Coordinates of C-alpha atoms in Angstrom, one line a residue:
M1 CA -11.0 9.6 -26.4
N2 CA -14.8 9.5 -26.7
N3 CA -17.6 8.3 -24.5
Y4 CA -15.4 6.7 -21.9
H5 CA -14.6 9.5 -19.3
R6 CA -11.7 7.6 -17.7
P7 CA -7.9 7.8 -18.2
V8 CA -6.7 6.0 -21.3
Y9 CA -3.0 5.8 -22.3
V10 CA -1.7 4.6 -25.7
H11 CA 1.7 3.4 -26.9
E12 CA 2.3 3.1 -30.6
Y13 CA 4.9 0.6 -32.0
D14 CA 6.8 1.2 -35.2
G15 CA 4.6 -1.3 -37.1
G16 CA 1.4 0.6 -36.4
E17 CA 0.4 -1.7 -33.4
Y18 CA -0.8 -0.2 -30.1
D19 CA -0.9 -1.1 -26.5
V20 CA -3.5 0.6 -24.3
V21 CA -3.7 1.1 -20.6
M22 CA -7.0 2.2 -19.3
F23 CA -8.7 2.8 -15.9
T24 CA -11.8 0.7 -15.6
G25 CA -13.0 2.0 -12.2
A26 CA -11.9 -1.2 -10.5
R27 CA -8.3 -1.3 -11.6
W28 CA -5.9 -0.4 -14.4
A29 CA -6.4 -2.7 -17.4
L30 CA -3.8 -3.5 -20.1
T31 CA -4.7 -4.5 -23.6
S32 CA -3.0 -5.0 -27.0
S33 CA -4.0 -4.6 -30.6
E34 CA -3.3 -8.3 -31.2
F35 CA -4.8 -9.9 -28.1
L36 CA -6.8 -9.1 -24.9
L37 CA -6.2 -10.8 -21.6
H38 CA -9.0 -13.1 -20.8
G39 CA -10.0 -16.1 -18.6
G40 CA -10.1 -15.8 -14.9
R41 CA -7.3 -14.3 -12.8
I42 CA -3.6 -14.1 -13.4
P43 CA -0.7 -12.8 -11.3
D44 CA -0.1 -9.2 -12.0
R45 CA 3.5 -9.7 -12.9
K46 CA 2.6 -12.0 -15.7
V47 CA 0.7 -9.9 -18.2
S48 CA 1.2 -12.1 -21.2
N49 CA -0.1 -15.5 -22.2
G50 CA 2.5 -17.9 -23.7
Q51 CA 4.7 -16.1 -26.3
E52 CA 2.2 -13.4 -27.0
G53 CA 1.7 -10.1 -25.2
V54 CA 3.5 -7.1 -24.0
G55 CA 5.9 -8.8 -21.7
S56 CA 6.1 -10.6 -18.4
D57 CA 7.5 -7.8 -16.3
I58 CA 4.8 -5.2 -16.0
G59 CA 7.1 -2.8 -14.2
N60 CA 9.6 -2.7 -17.0
F61 CA 6.9 -2.6 -19.6
F62 CA 5.5 0.6 -18.1
K63 CA 8.9 2.0 -17.6
Y64 CA 10.1 1.7 -21.1
F65 CA 6.9 2.2 -23.1
F66 CA 4.6 4.6 -21.1
H67 CA 7.0 7.1 -19.5
A68 CA 10.5 8.5 -19.9
Y69 CA 13.4 6.7 -18.2
N70 CA 13.9 8.8 -15.2
G71 CA 16.9 9.1 -12.8
Y72 CA 20.5 8.2 -12.8
Y73 CA 19.8 4.9 -11.2
G74 CA 16.8 4.0 -13.3
N75 CA 14.3 4.6 -10.6
Y76 CA 10.9 4.2 -12.1
T77 CA 7.8 5.2 -10.2
V78 CA 5.6 2.5 -11.6
S79 CA 6.3 -1.0 -10.3
E80 CA 4.4 -4.2 -9.8
E81 CA 2.3 -4.8 -6.7
T82 CA 3.3 -8.3 -5.8
G83 CA 0.8 -10.7 -4.2
K84 CA -2.1 -9.3 -6.1
L85 CA -4.2 -10.8 -8.8
V86 CA -5.5 -9.0 -11.9
D87 CA -9.1 -9.4 -12.8
S88 CA -9.2 -9.9 -16.5
E89 CA -12.7 -11.5 -17.0
F90 CA -14.1 -8.3 -18.6
L91 CA -11.2 -8.0 -21.1
C92 CA -12.1 -10.7 -23.6
H93 CA -10.5 -11.9 -26.8
V94 CA -12.4 -15.1 -27.4
C95 CA -16.0 -14.3 -27.8
H96 CA -19.3 -16.1 -28.4
D97 CA -22.6 -14.6 -29.5
D98 CA -24.5 -16.3 -26.7
S99 CA -22.1 -17.2 -23.9
N100 CA -19.6 -14.3 -24.2
P101 CA -21.1 -11.6 -26.4
C102 CA -19.4 -8.4 -27.4
L103 CA -21.5 -5.6 -25.9
Y104 CA -21.8 -1.9 -26.7
D105 CA -21.8 -2.4 -30.5
G106 CA -18.9 -4.8 -30.5
K107 CA -19.4 -7.6 -33.1
C108 CA -18.2 -11.2 -32.5
K109 CA -16.4 -12.4 -35.7
N110 CA -14.5 -15.7 -35.7
G111 CA -14.2 -15.6 -31.9
T112 CA -12.9 -12.0 -31.8
C113 CA -14.6 -8.8 -30.9
E114 CA -14.5 -6.2 -33.6
C115 CA -15.6 -2.6 -33.6
S116 CA -18.5 -1.4 -35.7
Q117 CA -18.1 2.4 -35.5
D118 CA -16.2 4.5 -38.0
S119 CA -13.1 6.4 -37.0
F120 CA -13.8 9.8 -35.6
G121 CA -12.0 13.1 -35.8
G122 CA -12.3 14.2 -39.4
G123 CA -9.9 11.7 -40.9
V124 CA -7.5 11.8 -38.0
K125 CA -5.8 8.5 -37.5
S126 CA -7.6 6.7 -34.6
L127 CA -7.4 3.5 -32.6
Q128 CA -10.5 1.6 -31.8
V129 CA -10.6 -1.0 -29.0
C130 CA -13.7 -3.2 -28.8
M131 CA -14.3 -5.1 -25.6
C132 CA -16.9 -7.4 -24.3
T133 CA -18.3 -4.8 -21.9
W134 CA -17.7 -1.5 -23.7
T135 CA -16.3 0.1 -26.8
I136 CA -14.0 3.1 -26.7
Q137 CA -12.3 5.2 -29.3
V138 CA -8.9 6.8 -28.6
S139 CA -7.3 9.4 -30.9
V140 CA -3.6 8.7 -31.1
A141 CA -2.7 11.6 -33.4
Q142 CA 0.5 13.2 -31.9
F143 CA -0.2 11.4 -28.6
I144 CA 2.9 12.1 -26.5
L145 CA 3.1 10.6 -23.0
I146 CA 6.1 11.5 -20.8
Q147 CA 6.7 10.9 -17.2
A148 CA 4.1 13.2 -15.7
F149 CA 2.2 10.7 -13.7
A150 CA 2.6 7.8 -11.3
F151 CA -0.1 5.2 -11.0
F152 CA -0.4 1.8 -9.2
L153 CA -2.5 -1.2 -9.8
V154 CA -5.9 -0.4 -8.4
V155 CA -7.7 -2.7 -6.1
K156 CA -10.3 -0.2 -5.0
N157 CA -10.5 3.6 -5.2
G158 CA -13.1 4.4 -2.5
H159 CA -15.8 5.6 -4.9
C160 CA -18.8 3.5 -5.9
D161 CA -19.2 3.5 -9.7
P162 CA -22.8 2.4 -10.5
F163 CA -21.7 0.9 -13.8
F164 CA -19.4 -1.6 -11.9
N165 CA -21.9 -2.2 -9.1
A166 CA -22.5 -5.8 -10.1
P167 CA -21.3 -9.2 -9.0
E168 CA -19.2 -9.7 -12.1
F169 CA -17.2 -6.6 -11.1
K170 CA -17.1 -7.6 -7.4
M171 CA -19.4 -4.6 -6.6
D172 CA -16.8 -2.2 -7.9
S173 CA -14.1 -4.1 -6.0
G174 CA -16.0 -3.5 -2.8
D175 CA -16.5 0.2 -3.1
C176 CA -20.3 -0.1 -3.7
C177 CA -21.1 -2.1 -0.5
E178 CA -19.4 0.1 2.1
S179 CA -22.5 1.8 3.3
T180 CA -24.4 -1.5 3.8
C181 CA -21.4 -3.7 4.1
Q182 CA -21.6 -7.4 4.9
S183 CA -18.1 -8.6 4.0
T184 CA -17.8 -12.0 2.3
P185 CA -14.9 -13.9 0.9
Q186 CA -16.0 -12.7 -2.5
Y187 CA -16.7 -9.0 -1.7
T188 CA -14.4 -7.6 1.0
C189 CA -15.8 -4.4 2.4
G190 CA -15.2 -2.1 5.3
A191 CA -11.9 -0.5 6.5
A192 CA -10.1 0.2 9.7
E193 CA -11.3 3.1 11.7
D194 CA -7.9 4.3 12.9
G195 CA -4.7 4.3 10.9
Y196 CA -4.2 3.4 7.3
V197 CA -5.2 0.1 5.7
S198 CA -4.2 -1.5 2.4
T199 CA -6.2 -0.3 -0.6
G200 CA -5.9 0.6 -4.2
Y201 CA -4.8 4.0 -5.6
Y202 CA -3.8 5.9 -8.7
Y203 CA -2.1 9.2 -8.8
Y204 CA -2.0 11.8 -11.6
K205 CA -0.1 15.1 -11.9
S206 CA -1.1 17.8 -14.3
L207 CA 2.3 19.4 -14.3
W208 CA 5.8 17.9 -14.7
I209 CA 9.2 19.2 -13.9
S210 CA 12.6 18.0 -15.1
F211 CA 16.2 19.0 -15.5
E212 CA 17.5 15.9 -17.2
E213 CA 18.8 17.7 -20.3
A214 CA 20.5 20.6 -18.6
P215 CA 21.5 20.4 -14.9
N216 CA 21.2 24.2 -14.5
V217 CA 17.8 24.6 -16.2
I218 CA 14.5 23.5 -14.8
Q219 CA 11.9 22.6 -17.5
V220 CA 8.2 22.9 -16.6
Y221 CA 5.5 21.2 -18.6
E222 CA 1.7 21.7 -18.4
A223 CA -1.1 19.3 -19.3
Q224 CA -3.2 20.8 -22.2
E225 CA -6.1 18.6 -23.4
G226 CA -4.3 15.4 -22.6
L227 CA -0.9 16.5 -23.9
F228 CA 2.0 17.9 -22.0
E229 CA 3.2 21.2 -23.5
F230 CA 6.3 23.2 -22.5
R231 CA 5.4 26.0 -20.0
T232 CA 8.8 27.6 -19.2
N233 CA 12.4 27.3 -18.2
V234 CA 13.6 28.2 -14.7
T235 CA 17.1 29.2 -13.7
I236 CA 18.5 30.6 -10.4
T237 CA 21.6 32.8 -10.1
R238 CA 23.4 34.5 -7.3
N239 CA 26.1 37.1 -8.1
G240 CA 26.2 35.9 -11.6
T241 CA 26.7 32.3 -10.7
L242 CA 24.2 29.7 -12.1
A243 CA 22.9 27.3 -9.6
G244 CA 22.8 23.5 -9.9
F245 CA 19.8 21.6 -8.6
Y246 CA 19.4 18.4 -6.6
S247 CA 15.8 18.3 -5.4
L248 CA 12.6 19.8 -6.8
S249 CA 9.0 19.9 -5.7
L250 CA 6.1 21.4 -7.6
S251 CA 2.7 22.1 -6.0
E252 CA -0.3 20.3 -7.5
D253 CA -1.8 23.5 -8.9
G254 CA 1.5 24.6 -10.3
S255 CA 1.6 27.9 -8.4
K256 CA 4.8 27.2 -6.4
L257 CA 8.1 25.6 -7.2
A258 CA 10.6 24.6 -4.5
V259 CA 14.2 24.1 -5.5
Q260 CA 17.2 22.9 -3.6
S261 CA 20.0 25.0 -5.2
L262 CA 23.7 24.6 -5.0
F263 CA 26.2 27.3 -5.8
Y264 CA 29.8 26.3 -6.7
S265 CA 32.3 28.8 -5.3
E266 CA 35.3 28.5 -3.0
F267 CA 33.1 26.3 -0.8
F268 CA 29.8 24.6 -1.2
S269 CA 26.8 26.7 -0.1
G270 CA 23.1 26.7 -1.1
S271 CA 19.5 27.2 -0.1
I272 CA 15.9 26.2 -0.8
V273 CA 14.4 28.7 -3.2
V274 CA 10.6 29.0 -3.4
L275 CA 9.3 30.5 -6.7
A276 CA 5.7 31.6 -7.4
W277 CA 4.0 31.5 -10.8
D278 CA 3.2 35.0 -12.2
E279 CA 0.3 35.0 -14.7
L280 CA 1.2 38.4 -16.0
S281 CA 4.8 37.6 -16.9
G282 CA 4.1 34.0 -17.6
D283 CA 7.1 32.9 -15.6
Y284 CA 8.2 31.9 -12.1
A285 CA 9.6 34.6 -9.8
T286 CA 11.5 34.0 -6.5
E287 CA 9.2 34.4 -3.5
T288 CA 11.6 33.4 -0.7
E289 CA 14.9 31.8 -0.1
L290 CA 15.7 29.6 2.9
R291 CA 19.4 29.5 3.5
F292 CA 21.2 26.9 5.5
E293 CA 23.5 27.5 8.4
T294 CA 25.8 24.8 7.2
D295 CA 27.3 24.0 3.8
L296 CA 24.8 22.4 1.5
Y297 CA 27.4 19.8 0.5
T298 CA 26.8 18.1 3.8
L299 CA 23.0 18.1 3.2
F300 CA 23.1 16.4 -0.2
P301 CA 20.4 15.8 -1.3
L302 CA 17.3 17.1 0.5
S303 CA 13.8 15.7 0.4
L304 CA 11.3 18.4 -0.6
A305 CA 7.5 18.4 -0.6
L306 CA 5.0 21.2 -1.3
N307 CA 1.3 20.9 -0.6
Q308 CA -1.4 21.4 -3.3
D309 CA -1.5 25.2 -3.3
G310 CA 2.1 25.7 -2.3
T311 CA 1.4 27.2 1.1
V312 CA 3.2 24.4 3.1
L313 CA 6.8 23.3 2.5
A314 CA 8.5 20.4 4.2
Y315 CA 12.1 19.4 3.8
G316 CA 14.3 16.9 5.4
F317 CA 18.1 16.8 6.1
P318 CA 19.7 13.5 5.2
E319 CA 22.2 13.8 8.1
C320 CA 23.0 10.3 9.4
Q321 CA 24.1 11.9 12.7
G322 CA 20.5 12.9 13.4
A323 CA 17.9 13.4 10.7
Q324 CA 16.0 16.6 10.8
L325 CA 12.6 17.5 9.5
H326 CA 11.5 21.2 8.9
I327 CA 8.1 22.6 8.0
F328 CA 7.3 26.1 6.9
T329 CA 3.9 27.7 6.2
C330 CA 3.1 30.8 4.1
N331 CA 0.9 33.2 6.1
D332 CA -1.7 35.6 4.7
A333 CA 1.0 38.3 4.4
G334 CA 3.1 36.1 2.1
V335 CA 5.7 35.5 4.8
W336 CA 7.1 32.0 5.3
V337 CA 7.2 31.1 9.0
P338 CA 8.4 27.8 10.6
R339 CA 5.9 25.4 12.1
R340 CA 6.7 22.9 14.7
A341 CA 7.7 19.6 13.1
P342 CA 7.0 16.0 14.3
Q343 CA 9.7 14.7 16.6
M344 CA 11.7 12.1 14.7
N345 CA 13.4 10.4 17.7
T346 CA 15.8 8.6 15.5
T347 CA 19.4 8.6 14.4
G348 CA 18.5 7.2 11.0
C349 CA 18.7 9.1 7.7
I350 CA 16.1 10.7 5.5
E351 CA 17.3 9.9 2.0
S352 CA 16.1 11.2 -1.3
T353 CA 16.8 10.0 -4.9
F354 CA 17.4 11.8 -8.1
P355 CA 16.2 13.9 -9.6
T356 CA 12.6 15.3 -9.1
S357 CA 9.8 13.3 -7.8
N358 CA 11.1 10.4 -5.8
N359 CA 11.3 12.2 -2.5
A360 CA 11.0 10.7 0.9
L361 CA 8.4 13.3 1.9
A362 CA 4.8 13.8 1.1
V363 CA 2.3 16.5 2.2
S364 CA -1.5 16.5 1.9
G365 CA -3.2 19.3 -0.1
D366 CA -4.0 21.4 3.0
G367 CA -0.7 20.6 4.6
S368 CA -2.3 19.0 7.6
V369 CA -1.0 15.5 7.0
I370 CA 2.7 14.7 6.4
A371 CA 4.4 11.4 5.6
F372 CA 8.2 11.0 5.7
R373 CA 10.7 8.2 5.6
V374 CA 13.3 7.5 8.2
G375 CA 15.6 4.6 7.5
S376 CA 13.4 1.7 6.4
K377 CA 10.1 3.1 7.9
V378 CA 7.5 5.7 6.9
R379 CA 5.8 7.7 9.6
V380 CA 2.5 9.7 9.1
Y381 CA 1.4 12.6 11.2
R382 CA -1.7 14.9 11.2
W383 CA -1.5 18.5 12.5
E384 CA -4.0 19.3 15.2
A385 CA -4.5 23.0 15.1
E386 CA -6.1 23.4 18.5
L387 CA -3.4 21.5 20.2
K388 CA -0.7 22.9 18.0
S389 CA 0.9 19.5 17.7
W390 CA 1.3 16.6 15.4
N391 CA -0.4 13.3 16.2
S392 CA 0.7 10.0 14.7
L393 CA -1.7 8.2 12.3
G394 CA -1.1 4.5 12.9
D395 CA 2.1 2.5 12.9
E396 CA 5.2 3.0 11.0
F397 CA 5.0 1.5 7.5
P398 CA 7.8 -0.9 6.5
F399 CA 9.8 -1.8 3.4
T400 CA 9.9 1.6 1.7
H401 CA 13.0 2.4 -0.4
Y402 CA 12.1 5.2 -2.8
P403 CA 9.0 7.3 -3.4
V404 CA 6.4 8.3 -0.8
A405 CA 3.2 9.8 -2.4
M406 CA 0.0 11.1 -0.8
S407 CA -3.3 12.1 -2.2
P408 CA -4.4 15.8 -1.9
E409 CA -6.9 14.9 0.8
G410 CA -4.3 13.0 2.8
K411 CA -6.4 9.9 2.9
E412 CA -4.4 7.7 0.6
L413 CA -0.7 6.9 1.0
A414 CA 1.5 5.1 -1.6
I415 CA 4.9 3.7 -0.6
S416 CA 7.2 2.2 -3.2
S417 CA 10.2 -0.1 -3.1
P418 CA 11.2 -0.7 -6.7
E419 CA 14.5 -2.5 -6.2
D420 CA 13.6 -5.4 -4.0
R421 CA 14.3 -9.0 -5.1
N422 CA 10.9 -9.3 -6.6
G423 CA 11.4 -6.4 -9.0
G424 CA 9.4 -3.8 -7.2
V425 CA 6.5 -3.4 -4.8
T426 CA 4.1 -0.6 -4.2
A427 CA 1.9 -0.7 -1.1
V428 CA -1.0 1.7 -0.9
Y429 CA -3.0 2.5 2.3
A430 CA -6.2 4.5 2.9
L431 CA -7.5 6.4 5.9
P432 CA -11.2 6.0 6.1
G433 CA -13.7 7.7 8.4
K434 CA -14.9 6.5 11.8
K435 CA -17.5 3.8 11.9
E436 CA -20.3 4.7 14.3
C437 CA -22.1 2.1 16.5
P438 CA -25.5 2.5 18.2
T439 CA -25.8 3.0 22.0
G440 CA -24.9 -0.2 23.9
M441 CA -22.9 -1.5 21.0
S442 CA -19.2 -1.5 20.4
L443 CA -17.1 -1.7 17.3
L444 CA -15.3 -5.1 17.0
R445 CA -12.6 -5.4 14.4
L446 CA -10.5 -8.4 13.6
S447 CA -7.4 -8.2 11.4
L448 CA -5.1 -11.1 10.7
T449 CA -2.3 -11.8 8.3
L450 CA -2.3 -15.2 6.7
D451 CA 0.8 -17.4 6.3
S452 CA 2.3 -19.1 3.3
F453 CA -0.4 -21.9 3.4
P454 CA -3.7 -20.0 3.5
A455 CA -5.7 -23.2 2.6
E456 CA -4.7 -24.7 6.0
V457 CA -6.0 -21.8 8.0
A458 CA -9.5 -21.9 9.6
W459 CA -11.0 -19.5 12.2
N460 CA -14.2 -18.2 13.6
L461 CA -15.5 -15.6 16.1
V462 CA -18.4 -16.5 18.3
N463 CA -20.6 -14.5 20.7
N464 CA -20.3 -16.7 23.9
R465 CA -23.7 -15.5 25.3
T466 CA -25.8 -16.2 22.2
G467 CA -23.6 -18.7 20.4
E468 CA -23.9 -16.6 17.2
I469 CA -21.0 -17.0 14.8
L470 CA -20.1 -13.5 13.8
F471 CA -17.4 -14.5 11.3
E472 CA -16.0 -17.7 10.1
Q473 CA -13.7 -19.0 7.4
D474 CA -12.8 -22.6 6.6
S475 CA -9.8 -21.9 4.4
Y476 CA -8.4 -19.5 1.8
P477 CA -7.3 -20.0 -1.8
Q478 CA -3.5 -19.9 -2.4
E479 CA -3.6 -16.4 -3.9
Y480 CA -4.4 -15.2 -0.3
K481 CA -0.8 -16.0 0.7
F482 CA 0.4 -13.4 3.2
A483 CA -2.8 -11.4 2.6
T484 CA -4.3 -9.3 5.5
I485 CA -7.9 -10.1 6.3
L486 CA -10.0 -7.3 7.9
E487 CA -13.5 -7.8 9.4
E488 CA -15.5 -5.4 11.6
T489 CA -19.0 -5.2 13.0
C490 CA -21.0 -3.6 15.8
V491 CA -21.6 -6.0 18.7
P492 CA -23.3 -5.8 22.1
A493 CA -20.8 -4.4 24.6
D494 CA -21.9 -6.7 27.5
S495 CA -21.0 -10.0 25.7
C496 CA -17.9 -12.0 25.6
Y497 CA -16.4 -13.2 22.3
T498 CA -14.2 -16.2 21.5
F499 CA -11.8 -16.1 18.6
T500 CA -10.6 -19.6 17.4
I501 CA -8.0 -20.1 14.8
E502 CA -6.2 -23.2 13.7
Q503 CA -3.8 -24.5 11.1
F504 CA -3.9 -28.1 10.0
G505 CA -1.5 -30.1 7.8
S506 CA -0.4 -33.5 6.8
C507 CA 1.3 -35.9 9.2
A508 CA 2.4 -38.3 6.6
S509 CA 6.0 -37.8 7.5
C510 CA 5.5 -38.8 11.2
P511 CA 7.0 -42.2 12.2
A512 CA 4.8 -45.0 13.4
G513 CA 3.7 -44.5 17.0
T514 CA 3.9 -40.7 16.9
E515 CA 1.4 -38.0 16.1
L516 CA 1.7 -34.6 14.5
F517 CA 2.0 -31.7 16.9
S518 CA 1.0 -28.4 15.0
M519 CA 0.9 -25.0 16.6
M520 CA 0.4 -21.5 15.3
I521 CA 0.5 -18.1 17.1
L522 CA -1.5 -15.1 16.1
T523 CA -0.1 -12.2 18.1
C524 CA -1.0 -8.6 18.6
G525 CA 0.6 -6.1 21.0
P526 CA 3.8 -4.1 21.5
M527 CA 6.0 -7.2 21.5
E528 CA 9.7 -6.5 20.7
W529 CA 10.6 -10.2 20.9
A530 CA 9.1 -13.5 21.9
L531 CA 10.5 -16.9 22.8
L532 CA 8.9 -20.2 22.0
K533 CA 10.1 -23.4 23.8
L534 CA 8.7 -26.9 23.4
I535 CA 9.9 -29.1 26.3
E536 CA 9.6 -32.8 26.7
Q537 CA 8.6 -33.5 30.3
G538 CA 10.4 -36.1 32.4
V539 CA 13.7 -36.4 34.3
N540 CA 15.8 -34.5 31.8
K541 CA 13.2 -32.1 30.5
S542 CA 14.9 -31.8 27.1
V543 CA 14.1 -28.8 24.9
L544 CA 12.7 -30.1 21.6
H545 CA 12.3 -26.8 19.9
E546 CA 13.4 -23.2 20.7
D547 CA 12.7 -20.2 18.5
N548 CA 13.4 -16.5 19.4
N549 CA 13.2 -15.0 16.0
F550 CA 9.9 -13.2 16.6
D551 CA 11.6 -9.8 16.7
K552 CA 9.3 -6.8 16.5
V553 CA 6.2 -8.7 15.4
S554 CA 3.8 -6.0 16.1
N555 CA 3.6 -2.7 18.0
Q556 CA -0.2 -2.4 18.6
T557 CA -1.8 -2.5 22.0
V558 CA -4.8 -4.8 22.3
Y559 CA -7.6 -4.1 24.8
P560 CA -10.4 -6.4 26.1
P561 CA -14.0 -5.1 25.9
R562 CA -14.8 -3.2 29.1
S563 CA -17.5 -0.5 28.2
D564 CA -19.5 0.9 25.4
D565 CA -16.4 2.4 24.0
D566 CA -14.9 0.8 20.9
F567 CA -12.7 -2.1 21.6
L568 CA -10.4 -4.0 19.3
L569 CA -9.2 -7.5 18.9
S570 CA -6.5 -5.9 16.8
E571 CA -6.1 -2.2 16.2
S572 CA -4.1 -2.8 13.1
D573 CA -2.4 -6.0 12.0
C574 CA -2.0 -9.3 13.7
K575 CA 0.8 -11.6 12.7
I576 CA 1.0 -15.3 12.5
I577 CA 4.5 -16.2 13.7
P578 CA 6.1 -18.1 12.3
D579 CA 4.1 -19.9 9.6
S580 CA 3.6 -22.9 11.9
H581 CA 5.5 -25.2 14.3
D582 CA 5.2 -28.9 13.5
A583 CA 6.7 -31.9 15.3
C584 CA 6.1 -35.6 15.5
L585 CA 5.6 -36.4 19.2
D586 CA 4.8 -39.4 21.3
P587 CA 1.1 -39.2 22.4
A588 CA 1.9 -41.2 25.6
E589 CA 4.1 -38.4 26.9
C590 CA 3.5 -34.9 28.2
Y591 CA 5.0 -31.8 26.6
E592 CA 5.3 -28.3 27.9
L593 CA 5.0 -25.3 25.6
Q594 CA 6.2 -21.9 26.7
V595 CA 5.4 -18.6 24.8
S596 CA 6.9 -15.5 26.4
S597 CA 7.9 -12.0 25.5
N598 CA 9.5 -9.0 27.1
K599 CA 6.4 -6.8 26.9
V600 CA 3.5 -7.0 29.4
K601 CA 0.7 -5.7 27.1
N602 CA 0.8 -8.5 24.6
R603 CA -1.8 -11.0 23.4
A604 CA -0.9 -14.2 21.7
Y605 CA -3.8 -16.2 20.4
V606 CA -2.5 -19.8 20.3
E607 CA -4.0 -22.7 18.5
I608 CA -2.4 -26.2 19.2
V609 CA -3.5 -29.4 17.5
F610 CA -2.0 -32.6 18.8
G611 CA -3.8 -35.7 17.7
E612 CA -7.4 -35.2 18.9
Q613 CA -6.4 -32.5 21.4
R614 CA -7.0 -28.9 20.6
V615 CA -5.8 -26.0 22.8
N616 CA -7.1 -22.5 21.9
T617 CA -7.0 -19.4 24.1
I618 CA -7.3 -15.7 24.1
P619 CA -5.7 -14.4 27.4
E620 CA -8.2 -12.5 29.5
T621 CA -5.5 -10.2 30.9
A622 CA -2.1 -9.0 29.7
C623 CA 0.7 -11.4 30.4
E624 CA 4.4 -11.7 29.8
G625 CA 4.1 -15.3 28.8
Q626 CA 2.0 -18.4 28.6
T627 CA 2.6 -22.1 29.3
F628 CA 0.5 -25.0 27.8
F629 CA 0.7 -28.7 28.5
V630 CA -0.2 -31.2 25.7
G631 CA 0.0 -35.0 25.6
R632 CA -1.4 -37.7 27.9
E633 CA -3.8 -36.2 30.3
D634 CA -2.7 -38.0 33.5
K635 CA 0.9 -37.1 33.0
C636 CA 0.2 -33.5 32.2
L637 CA -2.0 -33.2 35.3
Q638 CA 1.0 -34.5 37.3
E639 CA 3.2 -31.9 35.8
E640 CA 0.7 -29.1 36.5
D641 CA 0.5 -30.1 40.1

C-alpha cells in the first residue's frame, strides 16, 4: 500500500472483485469494489444495504474471507461487537462536487468517486480505492492473508490522530479531547481511574503458529513485508516417541514457544516444553521442560500464555475439582523459577479451546499483568514487586466463553464470547492512568448503565451549595440501549451533590381513576440480592408486586465524600434494575415501597414517579433497605406515624 500508513487487508473474489478492510484511526472500515457504505450510522452486524454488499453477518464474513477457518469447533477470533454502531459517513459511494466531493484526487463521476492515479508497482496488478476523504493504493499481487491476527471493531484506540481531530470524525472518537476533556453526548471523553472501562481495540501478531495439517508438527510463520512466510517446523520427541500437542503459546517477539506436549505410551504423561529461537541454527531448541506430577490426560487441555519476550509463562489446569494457576519467570541465569500466583478461590474450571490461540489466559508484555478466566468470569491482576503479591484490577468481567487477549502494555483487555445467541460478542476494556485533581478538589465520577428504553431516561447531578448543574441529560437515542455512560470531573470537596434520575413512560393503559406508578432503581454496592415489595396500605396490606431477581447486581463499594481524597458515586458500573416497575394505582390510597438487600454497604438511588409526586433519594449512609410511601399525603402520614 502507498501513502496510507495504516493496516489494509484485501480479499479477491474469483471474478476479479475485491473487498477491503482498513483501519481508519477511529475504527475498522469495510468497503467493496462495487459499493461503499454511506449515509449515517448502521448496526455493525448489518454491513450490507439491501441485496448488495458483502453479507449481513460481519463475523462470518471475516471468518470465511479474511482468515483461515481455525479450530475443530469453528472458533473464530473475529466476531461482531453487538450494541455498537458503525460510523460510515466518511465512506461514500454517492458523491456530489459541491455537497459531497471526492477529496485527495478522487473524481466524482455520475455520483461515484473514481481514482485518478495510475497503478503503481511497475505493471503489478493493483487495486485502487477512492474515497471521499482519501485515496489509497493497495498492491494485491500474491497477497496472502492467513489467521495471524485478531482484531475487533474499534471505538477508540487511546491515541489522538491529528488527521481525525475534527467534529466529523468525533475528535478521533474521543481520543483527541482527553487532555482537555469536556464530555458531551456527541464526544464522550475521559475514562475510569481504577479498573478497566469499555473501549476499542485491535490486535495484531507478527508471527503465527499452527498444527492443523499435522498434529505432531508445529508450523511457525513470520511476517515479511506484509506477507506471512514459513519460518520452521517444530517437533518434540522423548525416547523416540513423537509428541502430540494440545496447547501452544508464542511470545510476541517470536523468541520463545511454549508447548503442552502429550506422549502416548502405556499411560498418558506429558509436560510443558519451552523452546527458544536460535538465530545461528535458524530453529527452536528446547530451553526447559516442566513436567507434571499427574498424568497429563487429566489436565487436558491446558491454557498457556507467554509474555512479549518469553520471560514469563502462565498456565492453568482445567481441573474442575479445583482450578490451578501457575506462573514461572526466567531469571538472568536462564533458569525458570516459580512465582507466586493469584489465589483463585474457586472450584470452577479454567478451560481452553483448540488449538493455538484461544486460551483462557493472557499476560502483558513485561509479565506484570495477568488475565485469566474462571468459569464464566475473567479476573485481572497486577504484580506488585515491592509487596511480592498480586493485586486485583477492578471487578470480574462477565460473559466470556473463549479468547482472552491483552495488549503488550497490559492496558487493553479483549474478552470474546463468539457462540452466544447473537452470533458473537467481543468486549474490550482499557486501563487508563490516574486523573489528578487540584488541592481542595476531589474526583467525582458517575457511571450508569441504561435500560432498554434509553429515550425515557433523564438525570442530572447538581452542586447543592452553588446550584451548579455539573452534568445533565434529558434522554438518549435508542442506539444507547444498555450502554454504559461515564462522566467525571474535579469538584470542591466541601460541597454536597445531588444525583437525580428518572424514567418516564406512557400511562395510556391505565384504567380511568388510576394513575401510573413508575419506579426505577440505580444501584451500586456489594449487593448479592435485593427484594422489592410494593404494598397497598390498609387493613389487609396486600402485596401488589414482589421481585427478588436482583441477584449479584454489582459488587462495588460506594463511599460518600468525606475529605480531599477521591470519592466516587460509582467506582465502576451502576445498574438499573430491572428496566422499570410500572403499575396503575389509585391516587386516593397510600402505598408502601420496600427496597432491601442482604448487604449493608449498598446504595440504591431510587426515582419514583406517581402522578405529580416524585420521590428521589441518595442515602446518606449505608443501609440494608429503604421504605418509601407514595399516594395521598394524609393517608401516608398516618402510615408513617
